[in-house]
PDB file of C-alpha atoms in Angstrom:
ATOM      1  CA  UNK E 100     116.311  81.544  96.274  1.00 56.00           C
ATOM      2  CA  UNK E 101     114.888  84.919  96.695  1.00 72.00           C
ATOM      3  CA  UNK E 102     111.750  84.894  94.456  1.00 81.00           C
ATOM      4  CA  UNK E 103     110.407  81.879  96.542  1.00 84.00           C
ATOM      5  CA  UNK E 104     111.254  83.767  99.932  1.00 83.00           C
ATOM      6  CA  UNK E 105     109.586  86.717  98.426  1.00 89.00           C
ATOM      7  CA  UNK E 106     107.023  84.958  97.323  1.00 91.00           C
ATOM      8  CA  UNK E 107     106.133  83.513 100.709  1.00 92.00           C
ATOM      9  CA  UNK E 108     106.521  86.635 102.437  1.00 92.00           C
ATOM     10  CA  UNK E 109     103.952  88.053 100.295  1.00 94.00           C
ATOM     11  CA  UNK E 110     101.620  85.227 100.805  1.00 95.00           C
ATOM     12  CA  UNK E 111     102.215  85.310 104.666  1.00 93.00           C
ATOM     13  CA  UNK E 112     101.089  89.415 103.897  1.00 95.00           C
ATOM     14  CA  UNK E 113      98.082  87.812 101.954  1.00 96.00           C
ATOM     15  CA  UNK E 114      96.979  86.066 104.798  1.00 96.00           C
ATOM     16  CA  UNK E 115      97.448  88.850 107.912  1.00 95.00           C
ATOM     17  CA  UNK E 116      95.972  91.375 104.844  1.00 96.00           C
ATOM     18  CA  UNK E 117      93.278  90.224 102.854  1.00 96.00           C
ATOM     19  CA  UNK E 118      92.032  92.994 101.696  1.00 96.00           C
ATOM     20  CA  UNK E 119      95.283  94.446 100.176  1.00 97.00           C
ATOM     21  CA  UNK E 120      96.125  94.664  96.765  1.00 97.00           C
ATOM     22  CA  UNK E 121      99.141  93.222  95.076  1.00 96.00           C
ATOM     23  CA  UNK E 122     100.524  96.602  94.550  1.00 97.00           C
ATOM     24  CA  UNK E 123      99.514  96.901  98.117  1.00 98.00           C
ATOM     25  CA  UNK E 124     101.656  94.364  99.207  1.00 98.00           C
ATOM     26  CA  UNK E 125     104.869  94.847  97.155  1.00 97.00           C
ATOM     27  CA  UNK E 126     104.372  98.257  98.791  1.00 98.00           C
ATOM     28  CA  UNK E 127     104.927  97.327 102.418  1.00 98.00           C
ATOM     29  CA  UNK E 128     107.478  95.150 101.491  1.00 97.00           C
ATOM     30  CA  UNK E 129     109.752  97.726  99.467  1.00 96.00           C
ATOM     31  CA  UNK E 130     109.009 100.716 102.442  1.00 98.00           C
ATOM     32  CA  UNK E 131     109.802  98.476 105.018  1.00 97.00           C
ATOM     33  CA  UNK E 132     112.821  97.354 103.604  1.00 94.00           C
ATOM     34  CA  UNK E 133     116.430  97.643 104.504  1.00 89.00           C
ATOM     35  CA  UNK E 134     119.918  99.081 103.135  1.00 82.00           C
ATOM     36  CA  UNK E 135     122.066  98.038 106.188  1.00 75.00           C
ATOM     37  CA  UNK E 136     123.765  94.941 107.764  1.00 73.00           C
ATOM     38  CA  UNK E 137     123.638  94.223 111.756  1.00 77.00           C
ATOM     39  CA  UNK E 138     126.876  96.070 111.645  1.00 76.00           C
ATOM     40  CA  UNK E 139     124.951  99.344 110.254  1.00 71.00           C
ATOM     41  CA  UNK E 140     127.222  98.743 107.360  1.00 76.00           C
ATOM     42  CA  UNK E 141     125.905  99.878 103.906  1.00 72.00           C
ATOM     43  CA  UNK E 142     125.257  96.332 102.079  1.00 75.00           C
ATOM     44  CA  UNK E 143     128.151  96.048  98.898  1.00 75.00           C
ATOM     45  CA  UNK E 144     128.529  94.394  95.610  1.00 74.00           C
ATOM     46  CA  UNK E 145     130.249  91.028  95.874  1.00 74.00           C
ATOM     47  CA  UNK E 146     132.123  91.997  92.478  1.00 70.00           C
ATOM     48  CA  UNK E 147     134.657  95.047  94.095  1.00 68.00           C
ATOM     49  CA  UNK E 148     133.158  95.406  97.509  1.00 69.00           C
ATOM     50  CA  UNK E 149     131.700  99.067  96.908  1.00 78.00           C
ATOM     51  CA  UNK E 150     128.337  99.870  98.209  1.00 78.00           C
ATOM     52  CA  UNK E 151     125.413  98.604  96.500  1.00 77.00           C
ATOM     53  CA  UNK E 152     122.669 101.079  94.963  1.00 80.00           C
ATOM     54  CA  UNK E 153     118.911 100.854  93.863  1.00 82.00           C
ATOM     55  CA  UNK E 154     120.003  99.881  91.040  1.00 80.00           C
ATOM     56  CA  UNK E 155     121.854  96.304  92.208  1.00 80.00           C
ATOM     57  CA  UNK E 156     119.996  96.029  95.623  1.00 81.00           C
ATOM     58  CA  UNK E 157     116.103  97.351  94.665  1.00 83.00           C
ATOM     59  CA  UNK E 158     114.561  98.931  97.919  1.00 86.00           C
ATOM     60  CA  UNK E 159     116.777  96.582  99.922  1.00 85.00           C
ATOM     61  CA  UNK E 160     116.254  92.900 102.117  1.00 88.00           C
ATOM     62  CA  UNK E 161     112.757  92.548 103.165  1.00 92.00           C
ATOM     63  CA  UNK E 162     111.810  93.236 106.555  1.00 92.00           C
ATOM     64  CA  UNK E 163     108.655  90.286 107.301  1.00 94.00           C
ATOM     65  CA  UNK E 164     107.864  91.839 110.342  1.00 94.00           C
ATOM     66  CA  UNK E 165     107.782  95.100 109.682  1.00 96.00           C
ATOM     67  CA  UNK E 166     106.101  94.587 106.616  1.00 97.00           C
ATOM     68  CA  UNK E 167     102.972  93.400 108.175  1.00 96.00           C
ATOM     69  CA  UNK E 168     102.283  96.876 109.997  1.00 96.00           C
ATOM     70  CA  UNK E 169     104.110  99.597 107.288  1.00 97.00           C
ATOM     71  CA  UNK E 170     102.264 101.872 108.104  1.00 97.00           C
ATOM     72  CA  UNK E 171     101.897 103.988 104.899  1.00 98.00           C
ATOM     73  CA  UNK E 172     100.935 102.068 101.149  1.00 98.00           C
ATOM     74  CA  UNK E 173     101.358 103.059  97.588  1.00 98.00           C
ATOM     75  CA  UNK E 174      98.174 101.409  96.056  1.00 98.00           C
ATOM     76  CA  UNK E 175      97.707 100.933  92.666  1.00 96.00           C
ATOM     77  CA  UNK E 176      94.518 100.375  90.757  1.00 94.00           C
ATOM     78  CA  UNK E 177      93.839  98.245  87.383  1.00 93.00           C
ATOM     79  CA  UNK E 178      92.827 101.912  86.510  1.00 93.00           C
ATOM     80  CA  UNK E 179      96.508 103.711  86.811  1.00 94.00           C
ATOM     81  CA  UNK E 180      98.151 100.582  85.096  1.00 93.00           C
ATOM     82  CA  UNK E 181      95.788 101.416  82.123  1.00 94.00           C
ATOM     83  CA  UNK E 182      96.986 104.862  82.185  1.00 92.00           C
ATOM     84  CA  UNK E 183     100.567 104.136  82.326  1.00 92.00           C
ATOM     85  CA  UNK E 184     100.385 102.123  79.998  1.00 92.00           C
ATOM     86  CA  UNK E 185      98.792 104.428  77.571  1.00 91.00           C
ATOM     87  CA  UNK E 186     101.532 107.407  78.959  1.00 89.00           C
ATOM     88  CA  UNK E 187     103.904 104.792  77.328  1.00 89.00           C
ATOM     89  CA  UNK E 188     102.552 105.153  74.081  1.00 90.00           C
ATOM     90  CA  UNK E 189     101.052 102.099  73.870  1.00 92.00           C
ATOM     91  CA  UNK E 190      98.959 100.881  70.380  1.00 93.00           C
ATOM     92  CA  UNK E 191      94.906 100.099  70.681  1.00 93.00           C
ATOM     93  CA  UNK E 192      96.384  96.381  69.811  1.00 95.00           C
ATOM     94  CA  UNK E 193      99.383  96.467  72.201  1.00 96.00           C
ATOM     95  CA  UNK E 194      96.533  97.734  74.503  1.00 94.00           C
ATOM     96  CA  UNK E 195      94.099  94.911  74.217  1.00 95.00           C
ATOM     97  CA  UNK E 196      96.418  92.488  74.515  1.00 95.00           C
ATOM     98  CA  UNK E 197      97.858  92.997  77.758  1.00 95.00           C
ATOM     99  CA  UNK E 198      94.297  94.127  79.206  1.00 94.00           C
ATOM    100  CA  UNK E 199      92.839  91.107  77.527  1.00 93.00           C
ATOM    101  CA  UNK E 200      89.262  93.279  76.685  1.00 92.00           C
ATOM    102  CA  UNK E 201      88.248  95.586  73.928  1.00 92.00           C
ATOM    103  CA  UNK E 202      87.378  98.513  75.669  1.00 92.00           C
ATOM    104  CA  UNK E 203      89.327 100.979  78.178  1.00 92.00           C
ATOM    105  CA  UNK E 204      89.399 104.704  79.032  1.00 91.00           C
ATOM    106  CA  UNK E 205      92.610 105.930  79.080  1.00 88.00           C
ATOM    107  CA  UNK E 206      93.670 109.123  81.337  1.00 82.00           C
ATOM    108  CA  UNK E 207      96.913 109.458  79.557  1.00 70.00           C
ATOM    109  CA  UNK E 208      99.877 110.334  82.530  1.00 70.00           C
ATOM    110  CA  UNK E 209     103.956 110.339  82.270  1.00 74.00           C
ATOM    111  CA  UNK E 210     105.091 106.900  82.986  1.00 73.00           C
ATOM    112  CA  UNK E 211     107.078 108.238  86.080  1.00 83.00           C
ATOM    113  CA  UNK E 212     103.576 108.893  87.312  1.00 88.00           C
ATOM    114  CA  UNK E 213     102.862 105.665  88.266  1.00 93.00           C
ATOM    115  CA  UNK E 214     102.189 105.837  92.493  1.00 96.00           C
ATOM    116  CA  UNK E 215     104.947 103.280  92.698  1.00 95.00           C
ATOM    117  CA  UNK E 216     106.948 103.751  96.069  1.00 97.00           C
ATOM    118  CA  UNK E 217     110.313 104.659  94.449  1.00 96.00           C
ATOM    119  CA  UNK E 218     111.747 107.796  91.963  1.00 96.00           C
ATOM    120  CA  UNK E 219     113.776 107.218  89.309  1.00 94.00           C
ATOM    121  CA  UNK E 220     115.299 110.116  86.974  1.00 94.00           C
ATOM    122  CA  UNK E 221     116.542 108.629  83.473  1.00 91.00           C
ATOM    123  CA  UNK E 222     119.422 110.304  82.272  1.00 90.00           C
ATOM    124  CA  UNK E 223     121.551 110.493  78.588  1.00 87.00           C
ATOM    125  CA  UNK E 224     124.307 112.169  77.322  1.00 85.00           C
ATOM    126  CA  UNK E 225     121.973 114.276  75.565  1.00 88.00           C
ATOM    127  CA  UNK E 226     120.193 116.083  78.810  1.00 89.00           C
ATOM    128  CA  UNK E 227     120.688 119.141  79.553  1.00 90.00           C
ATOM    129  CA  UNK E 228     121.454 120.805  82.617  1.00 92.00           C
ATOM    130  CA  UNK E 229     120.085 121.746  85.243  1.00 93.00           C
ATOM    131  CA  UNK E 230     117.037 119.613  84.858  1.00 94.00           C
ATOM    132  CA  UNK E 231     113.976 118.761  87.110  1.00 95.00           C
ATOM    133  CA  UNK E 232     111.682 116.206  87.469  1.00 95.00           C
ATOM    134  CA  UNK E 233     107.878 116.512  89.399  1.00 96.00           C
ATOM    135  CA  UNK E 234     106.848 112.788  90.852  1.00 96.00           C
ATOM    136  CA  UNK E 235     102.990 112.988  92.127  1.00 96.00           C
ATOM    137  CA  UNK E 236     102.333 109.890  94.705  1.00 97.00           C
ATOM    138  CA  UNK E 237      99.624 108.961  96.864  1.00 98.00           C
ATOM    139  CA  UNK E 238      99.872 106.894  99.936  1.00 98.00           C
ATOM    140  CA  UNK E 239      96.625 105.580 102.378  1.00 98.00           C
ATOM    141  CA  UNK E 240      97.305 104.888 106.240  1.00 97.00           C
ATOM    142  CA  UNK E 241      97.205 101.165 107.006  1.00 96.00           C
ATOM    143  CA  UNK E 242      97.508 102.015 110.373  1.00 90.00           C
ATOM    144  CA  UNK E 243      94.668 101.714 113.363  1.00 82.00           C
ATOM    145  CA  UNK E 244      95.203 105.251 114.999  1.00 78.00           C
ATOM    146  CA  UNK E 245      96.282 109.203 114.036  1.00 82.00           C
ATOM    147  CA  UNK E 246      99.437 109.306 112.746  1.00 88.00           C
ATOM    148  CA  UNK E 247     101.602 112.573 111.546  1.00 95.00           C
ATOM    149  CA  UNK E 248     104.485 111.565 108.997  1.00 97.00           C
ATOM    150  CA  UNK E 249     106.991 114.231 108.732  1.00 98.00           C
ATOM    151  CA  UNK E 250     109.244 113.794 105.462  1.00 98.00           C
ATOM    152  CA  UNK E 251     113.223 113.334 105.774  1.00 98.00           C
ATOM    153  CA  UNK E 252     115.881 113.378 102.984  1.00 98.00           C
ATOM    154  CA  UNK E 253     119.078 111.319 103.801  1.00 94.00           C
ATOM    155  CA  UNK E 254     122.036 111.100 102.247  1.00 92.00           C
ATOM    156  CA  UNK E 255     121.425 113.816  99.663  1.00 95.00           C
ATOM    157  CA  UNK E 256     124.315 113.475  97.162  1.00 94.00           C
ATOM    158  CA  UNK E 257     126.068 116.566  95.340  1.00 92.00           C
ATOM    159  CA  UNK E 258     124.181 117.749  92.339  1.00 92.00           C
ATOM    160  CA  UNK E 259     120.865 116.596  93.277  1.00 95.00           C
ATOM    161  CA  UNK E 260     118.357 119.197  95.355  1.00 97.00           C
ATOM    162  CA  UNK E 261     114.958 117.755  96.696  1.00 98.00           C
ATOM    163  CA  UNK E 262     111.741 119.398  97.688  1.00 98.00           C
ATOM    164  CA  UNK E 263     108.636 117.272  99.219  1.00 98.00           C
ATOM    165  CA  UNK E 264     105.242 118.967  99.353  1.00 98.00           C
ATOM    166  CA  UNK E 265     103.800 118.845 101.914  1.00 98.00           C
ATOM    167  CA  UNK E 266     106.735 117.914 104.262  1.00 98.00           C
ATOM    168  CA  UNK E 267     104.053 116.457 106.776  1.00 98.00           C
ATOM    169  CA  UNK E 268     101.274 113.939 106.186  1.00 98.00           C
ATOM    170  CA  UNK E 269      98.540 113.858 108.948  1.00 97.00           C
ATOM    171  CA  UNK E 270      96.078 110.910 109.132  1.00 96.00           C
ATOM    172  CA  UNK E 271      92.927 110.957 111.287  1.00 95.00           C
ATOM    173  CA  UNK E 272      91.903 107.524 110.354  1.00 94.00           C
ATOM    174  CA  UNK E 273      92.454 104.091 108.757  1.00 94.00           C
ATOM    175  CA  UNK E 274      92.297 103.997 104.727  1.00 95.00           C
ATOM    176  CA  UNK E 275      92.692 107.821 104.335  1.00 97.00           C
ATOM    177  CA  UNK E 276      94.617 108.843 101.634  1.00 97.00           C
ATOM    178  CA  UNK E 277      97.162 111.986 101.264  1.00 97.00           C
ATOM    179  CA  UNK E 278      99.003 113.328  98.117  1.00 98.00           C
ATOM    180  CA  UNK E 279     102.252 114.666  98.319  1.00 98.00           C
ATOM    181  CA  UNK E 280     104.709 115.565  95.384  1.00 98.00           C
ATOM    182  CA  UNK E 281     108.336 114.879  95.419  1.00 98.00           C
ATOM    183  CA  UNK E 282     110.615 117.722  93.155  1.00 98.00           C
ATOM    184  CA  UNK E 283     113.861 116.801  91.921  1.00 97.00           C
ATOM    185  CA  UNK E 284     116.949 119.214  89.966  1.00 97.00           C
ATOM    186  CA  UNK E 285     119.709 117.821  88.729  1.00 95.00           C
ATOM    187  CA  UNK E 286     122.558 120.884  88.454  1.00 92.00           C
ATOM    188  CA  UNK E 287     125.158 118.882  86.796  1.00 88.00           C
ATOM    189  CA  UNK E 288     126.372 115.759  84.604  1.00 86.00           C
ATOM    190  CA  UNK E 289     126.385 112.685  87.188  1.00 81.00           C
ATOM    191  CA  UNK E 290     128.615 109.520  87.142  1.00 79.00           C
ATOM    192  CA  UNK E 291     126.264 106.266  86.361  1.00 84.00           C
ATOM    193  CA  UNK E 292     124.121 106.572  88.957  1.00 89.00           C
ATOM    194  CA  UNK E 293     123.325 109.079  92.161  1.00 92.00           C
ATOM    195  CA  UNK E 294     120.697 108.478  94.937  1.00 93.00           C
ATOM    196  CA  UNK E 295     119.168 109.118  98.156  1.00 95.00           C
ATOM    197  CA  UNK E 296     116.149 108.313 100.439  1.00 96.00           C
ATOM    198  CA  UNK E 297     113.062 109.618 101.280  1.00 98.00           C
ATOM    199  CA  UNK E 298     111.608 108.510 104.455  1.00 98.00           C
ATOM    200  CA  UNK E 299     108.355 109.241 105.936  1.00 98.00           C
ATOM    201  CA  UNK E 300     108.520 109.304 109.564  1.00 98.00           C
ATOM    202  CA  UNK E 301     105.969 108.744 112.679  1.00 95.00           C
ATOM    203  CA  UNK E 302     105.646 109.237 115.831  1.00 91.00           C
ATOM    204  CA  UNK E 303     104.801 105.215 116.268  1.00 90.00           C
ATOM    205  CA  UNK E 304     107.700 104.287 114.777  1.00 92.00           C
ATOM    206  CA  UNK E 305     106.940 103.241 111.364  1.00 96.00           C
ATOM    207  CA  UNK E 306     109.457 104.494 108.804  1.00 96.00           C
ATOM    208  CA  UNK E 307     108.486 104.034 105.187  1.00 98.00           C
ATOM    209  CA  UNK E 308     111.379 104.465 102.733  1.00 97.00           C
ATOM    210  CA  UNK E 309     111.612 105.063  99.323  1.00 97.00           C
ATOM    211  CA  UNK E 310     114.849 105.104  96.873  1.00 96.00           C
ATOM    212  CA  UNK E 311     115.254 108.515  94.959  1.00 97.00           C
ATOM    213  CA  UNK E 312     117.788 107.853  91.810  1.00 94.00           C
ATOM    214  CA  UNK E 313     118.974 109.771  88.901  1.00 94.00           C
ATOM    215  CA  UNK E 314     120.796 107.355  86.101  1.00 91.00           C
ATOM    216  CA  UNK E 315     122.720 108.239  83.536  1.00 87.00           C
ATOM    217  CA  UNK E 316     122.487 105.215  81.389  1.00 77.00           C
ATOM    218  CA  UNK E 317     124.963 106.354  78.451  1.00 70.00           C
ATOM    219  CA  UNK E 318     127.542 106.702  81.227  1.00 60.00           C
ATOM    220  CA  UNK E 319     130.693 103.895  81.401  1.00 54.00           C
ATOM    221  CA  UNK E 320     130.345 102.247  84.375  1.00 54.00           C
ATOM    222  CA  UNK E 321     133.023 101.930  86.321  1.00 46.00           C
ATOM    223  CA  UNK E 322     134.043  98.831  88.269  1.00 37.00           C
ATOM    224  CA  UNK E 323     137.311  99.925  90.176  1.00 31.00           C
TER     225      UNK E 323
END
């Protein structure tokens, strides 16, 4: 049942938002999102009862209400899908195929570079460490008024070290955009996954949360 609810919700965003994109709107719905049960109880797998992570929960349950006014948006333009598409190394024919026309101009970026509101660091047994990862993003107030975000880390496992630049976001009006980059090291091996949360933080109270992950996909995962 939860594409259809999903699905709804983003109509019912559609329709209060107009003028928003669909990256737009999956956007407000994955910052607005959360991680928690009325109990303030991380949510868990229904396997072994251990907490759930990005990886088996996403950016968390959808917030409706909240995710009409998120305050902050990670657009996403036909032009940046181009590009990461062409950062994945895609083929002139792979190319026109998915674009469905014969002509693009690609501005070729690393697929992580795709101003999607989440970070993900892929990991194998053959990384070395320490190792760090740059993620460039770009979000645009959506808000009616001046807003200052200030950035906050939480829940910062061992191993992982974070730096945000800028650490604070000001916003003098509605549709301005501000860059910020997000810096991640890795010091050691890590179990299957390890994550944490960014959240940019207003004086209005709009939080808008993002998942930061490192995977180590040629780990065993471990179910007890």
């Amino acid at each position: 049942m939860s594409t259809p609810v999903v699905a709804g919700v983003a109509a019912l965003l559609r329709a209060v938002h107009p003028e928003w994109s669909p990256a737009a709107i999956r956007s407000a719905l994955m910052t607005t999102a959360y991680v928690k049960d009325n109990n303030g109880t991380s949510f868990k797998t229904n396997f072994i009862d251990s907490i759930a992570t990005p990886l088996q929960v996403g950016a968390g349950h959808i917030d409706s209400n909240k995710a009409m006014d998120p305050g902050l948006i990670y657009d996403i333009s036909f032009q940046d899908y181009v590009d990461f598409l062409c950062g994945l190394g895609y083929t002139n024919e792979q190319m026109r195929l998915v674009l469905k026309r014969n002509e693009w101009h690609c501005n070729k970026k690393l697929s992580h570079e795709l101003n999607y509101p989440s970070f993900m660091v892929v990991l194998s047994n053959q990384t070395t460490y320490p190792m760090s990862m740059n993620f460039s993003r770009v979000v645009t107030n959506v808000g009616n008024d001046t807003f200052s975000y200030q950035a906050h880390l939480e829940n910062i496992p061992d191993g992982m070290k974070i730096r945000v630049e800028p650490s604070t976001l000001t916003f003098t009006q509605k549709n301005q955009k501000q860059s910020f980059v997000v810096s991640v090291e890795i010091d050691k091996e890590v179990p299957r996954i390890i994550y944490c949360f960014l959240k940019w933080i207003d004086q209005h109270g709009h939080i808008v949360s993002s998942p930061i992950a490192a995977a180590n996909h040629d780990a065993p995962q471990s179910f007890f």
